[in-house]
Coordinates of C-alpha atoms in Angstrom, one line a residue:
Chain A
X276 CA -4.5 -92.8 30.1
X277 CA -5.0 -90.1 32.7
X278 CA -3.0 -91.9 35.4
X279 CA -3.6 -90.3 38.8
X280 CA -5.9 -87.3 38.8
X281 CA -6.3 -84.9 41.8
X282 CA -9.0 -82.3 42.3
X283 CA -8.9 -79.5 43.1
X284 CA -5.4 -78.2 42.1
X285 CA -5.6 -75.2 44.4
X286 CA -7.7 -74.3 47.4
X287 CA -7.8 -71.6 50.1
X288 CA -9.6 -72.3 53.3
X289 CA -10.3 -70.4 56.5
X290 CA -9.5 -72.0 59.8
X291 CA -12.2 -74.4 60.8
X292 CA -13.6 -75.0 57.4
X293 CA -13.8 -78.5 55.9
X294 CA -13.0 -79.9 52.5
X295 CA -12.4 -83.1 50.6
X296 CA -9.6 -83.8 48.2
X297 CA -10.4 -86.3 45.5
X298 CA -7.9 -88.7 44.0
X299 CA -8.8 -90.9 41.0
X300 CA -6.7 -93.5 39.2
X301 CA -7.4 -95.4 36.1
X302 CA -4.7 -98.0 36.3
X303 CA -6.6 -100.6 38.4
X304 CA -4.1 -100.2 41.2
X305 CA -4.8 -101.9 44.5
X306 CA -2.8 -99.6 46.7
X307 CA -3.4 -95.8 47.1
X308 CA -1.7 -93.2 49.3
X309 CA -2.0 -89.7 50.5
X310 CA 1.1 -87.7 51.2
X311 CA 1.8 -84.1 52.3
X312 CA 4.9 -82.2 51.1
X313 CA 6.4 -79.5 53.2
X314 CA 9.7 -77.6 52.6
X315 CA 12.7 -79.5 53.9
X316 CA 10.7 -82.5 55.1
X317 CA 10.2 -84.5 52.0
X318 CA 6.9 -86.4 51.6
X319 CA 5.2 -87.8 54.6
X320 CA 2.5 -90.4 54.5
X321 CA -0.9 -89.4 55.9
X322 CA -3.1 -92.4 55.2
X323 CA -3.0 -95.3 52.7
X324 CA -5.3 -98.0 51.4
X325 CA -4.5 -101.6 50.3
X326 CA -7.9 -102.1 48.7
X327 CA -11.5 -101.1 48.3
X328 CA -13.1 -100.5 51.7
X329 CA -9.8 -100.5 53.7
X330 CA -7.7 -97.7 55.0
X331 CA -4.8 -97.3 57.4
X332 CA -2.9 -94.6 59.2
X333 CA 0.4 -93.4 58.0
X334 CA 3.1 -91.2 59.6
X335 CA 1.0 -88.0 60.1
X336 CA -2.7 -89.0 60.2
X337 CA -4.0 -86.5 62.8
X338 CA -6.6 -84.1 61.5
X339 CA -7.3 -86.1 58.4
X340 CA -9.8 -88.8 57.4
X341 CA -9.9 -90.9 54.3
X342 CA -12.3 -93.2 52.5
X343 CA -12.0 -95.7 49.7
X344 CA -15.5 -96.7 48.7
X345 CA -14.5 -97.5 45.1
X346 CA -11.2 -99.1 44.0
X347 CA -10.4 -96.2 41.7
X348 CA -11.0 -93.3 44.2
X349 CA -9.3 -92.3 47.4
X350 CA -10.7 -89.3 49.3
X351 CA -8.9 -87.2 51.8
X352 CA -11.0 -85.1 54.2
X353 CA -10.1 -82.2 56.5
X354 CA -12.9 -81.8 59.0
X355 CA -11.7 -78.6 60.6
X356 CA -8.8 -77.1 58.8
X357 CA -5.9 -75.6 60.7
X358 CA -3.0 -73.4 59.4
X359 CA -0.6 -76.3 60.1
X360 CA -2.4 -78.2 57.3
X361 CA -1.2 -75.6 54.8
X362 CA 0.8 -77.9 52.4
X363 CA 0.9 -79.5 49.0
X364 CA -0.9 -82.8 49.0
X365 CA -0.1 -85.7 46.7
X366 CA -2.0 -88.8 45.9
X367 CA -0.2 -91.9 44.6
X368 CA -1.2 -95.4 43.6
X369 CA 0.6 -98.7 42.9
X370 CA 0.1 -102.3 42.2
X371 CA 0.3 -104.8 45.0
X372 CA 3.3 -106.5 43.6
X373 CA 6.6 -106.3 45.6
X374 CA 8.7 -103.5 44.2
X375 CA 5.9 -101.8 42.3
X376 CA 6.3 -98.2 41.4
X377 CA 4.1 -95.5 43.0
X378 CA 2.5 -93.2 40.4
X379 CA 1.8 -89.7 41.6
X380 CA -0.8 -87.1 40.8
X381 CA 0.1 -83.4 40.1
X382 CA -0.8 -82.3 43.6
X383 CA -3.2 -80.0 45.4
X384 CA -1.9 -76.8 46.9
X385 CA -3.9 -76.0 50.0
X386 CA -3.6 -72.8 52.1
X387 CA -5.4 -72.5 55.4
X388 CA -5.7 -68.9 56.7
Chain B
X252 CA 12.5 -98.0 62.1
X253 CA 13.0 -97.2 58.4
X254 CA 14.7 -93.9 57.5
X255 CA 16.3 -92.2 54.5
X256 CA 18.9 -89.4 54.6
X257 CA 19.8 -87.1 51.8
X258 CA 22.7 -85.2 53.3
X259 CA 22.8 -82.3 50.8
X260 CA 19.9 -79.9 50.5
X261 CA 21.4 -78.6 47.2
X262 CA 23.9 -79.8 44.6
X263 CA 25.3 -77.4 42.1
X264 CA 26.9 -78.7 38.9
X265 CA 28.1 -77.2 35.6
X266 CA 26.5 -78.6 32.5
X267 CA 28.5 -81.4 31.0
X268 CA 30.0 -82.4 34.3
X269 CA 29.1 -85.6 36.2
X270 CA 26.6 -85.3 39.0
X271 CA 26.0 -87.3 42.2
X272 CA 23.1 -87.0 44.6
X273 CA 23.7 -88.9 47.8
X274 CA 21.3 -91.1 49.7
X275 CA 21.7 -93.4 52.7
X276 CA 19.1 -95.6 54.3
X277 CA 18.2 -97.7 57.2
X278 CA 15.8 -100.6 57.2
X279 CA 15.3 -103.8 59.2
X280 CA 14.9 -106.1 56.3
X281 CA 15.9 -106.2 52.6
X282 CA 15.7 -102.7 51.2
X283 CA 13.7 -101.7 48.1
X284 CA 15.2 -98.4 47.0
X285 CA 13.7 -95.8 44.6
X286 CA 14.7 -92.4 43.1
X287 CA 12.0 -89.9 42.1
X288 CA 12.3 -86.5 40.4
X289 CA 10.0 -83.5 40.9
X290 CA 9.9 -80.6 38.4
X291 CA 8.4 -77.3 39.6
X292 CA 4.6 -77.5 40.3
X293 CA 4.5 -81.1 39.2
X294 CA 4.1 -84.5 40.9
X295 CA 6.9 -87.0 41.5
X296 CA 8.1 -89.0 38.5
X297 CA 9.9 -92.4 38.9
X298 CA 13.5 -92.5 37.8
X299 CA 14.8 -95.9 38.8
X300 CA 14.7 -98.6 41.5
X301 CA 16.7 -101.3 43.1
X302 CA 14.9 -104.5 44.2
X303 CA 17.5 -107.2 43.8
X304 CA 20.3 -108.3 41.5
X305 CA 22.9 -106.1 39.9
X306 CA 24.1 -103.3 42.2
X307 CA 24.2 -100.8 39.4
X308 CA 20.8 -99.8 38.2
X309 CA 20.1 -97.8 35.1
X310 CA 17.0 -95.6 34.8
X311 CA 15.3 -92.8 32.8
X312 CA 17.1 -89.8 31.2
X313 CA 20.6 -91.3 31.5
X314 CA 20.5 -91.6 35.3
X315 CA 21.9 -94.5 37.2
X316 CA 22.4 -95.5 40.9
X317 CA 24.6 -97.8 42.7
X318 CA 23.4 -99.9 45.6
X319 CA 26.0 -100.4 48.3
X320 CA 24.9 -102.7 51.0
X321 CA 27.9 -102.3 53.3
X322 CA 27.6 -98.5 53.3
X323 CA 23.8 -98.6 53.2
X324 CA 23.8 -96.1 50.3
X325 CA 22.1 -95.6 47.0
X326 CA 23.6 -92.6 45.3
X327 CA 22.1 -91.2 42.1
X328 CA 24.6 -90.4 39.3
X329 CA 24.7 -89.1 35.8
X330 CA 27.9 -88.9 33.7
X331 CA 27.1 -85.6 32.0
X332 CA 24.5 -83.2 33.5
X333 CA 22.1 -81.2 31.5
X334 CA 20.4 -77.9 32.4
X335 CA 17.1 -79.7 32.0
X336 CA 18.1 -82.0 34.9
X337 CA 17.6 -79.2 37.3
X338 CA 14.9 -80.4 39.7
X339 CA 14.2 -81.7 43.2
X340 CA 15.3 -85.3 43.7
X341 CA 13.9 -87.7 46.3
X342 CA 15.3 -91.0 47.5
X343 CA 12.8 -93.4 49.0
X344 CA 13.1 -96.8 50.7
X345 CA 10.7 -99.6 51.4
X346 CA 11.3 -102.4 53.8
X347 CA 10.7 -105.6 51.8
X348 CA 8.7 -107.1 54.7
X349 CA 6.2 -104.2 55.2
X350 CA 2.7 -104.5 54.0
X351 CA 1.0 -101.8 51.9
X352 CA 4.1 -100.9 49.9
X353 CA 4.7 -97.8 52.1
X354 CA 7.7 -95.7 51.1
X355 CA 9.8 -93.5 53.4
X356 CA 11.2 -90.5 51.6
X357 CA 14.2 -88.4 52.2
X358 CA 13.9 -84.7 52.5
X359 CA 14.9 -84.1 48.9
X360 CA 18.0 -82.6 47.2
X361 CA 17.7 -79.6 44.9
X362 CA 19.9 -80.1 41.8
X363 CA 20.9 -77.0 39.9
X364 CA 22.7 -77.4 36.6
X365 CA 24.2 -74.2 35.2
X366 CA 25.2 -73.6 31.6

């Protein structure tokens, strides 16, 4: 089992460029999440999805969009990257059941110059 | 609003000594509490959780945590630390009534175990 796979692992963007981060899970999980990790701030939820075709805003959604066209995939888009979006991005997924564990990908390190 | 506090940015322990990583939380309903560990350049790995039942929860790699409702705490402990336990540890809480299983994470505690 691959678990949760994120692509790419690293990316450098110039201010104003766009990109899409891909998250794929093979555990048939209903829920999927995108977080960003910044030093001293823990993980903050950007957007999440409770099922195919549904998305919702998390704690820090501004500047990001998401889509979940297929149950196994959750895409995070940056339409016009800003230096403040330099961060490490993590995708996670979980079952719907109460108390379910979230499983994390290895992360994408993004630098916006 | 839900929140999690990890009051120590860093904990230093000698190998073989017991370790404690502190966590306090605030939720409006029944808390679901989690500990995760992150090794350098890796994603988060689940260690243990408290949902209901026994206040002492045992998890992976010899770690355990004690849920204390009156003190709203969920401290992570291990009787004898190993150098390989050195990593970044996150406490997280979920309000049992919230939809979507969203977790709120603490800011993380860097554990350093020296030989």
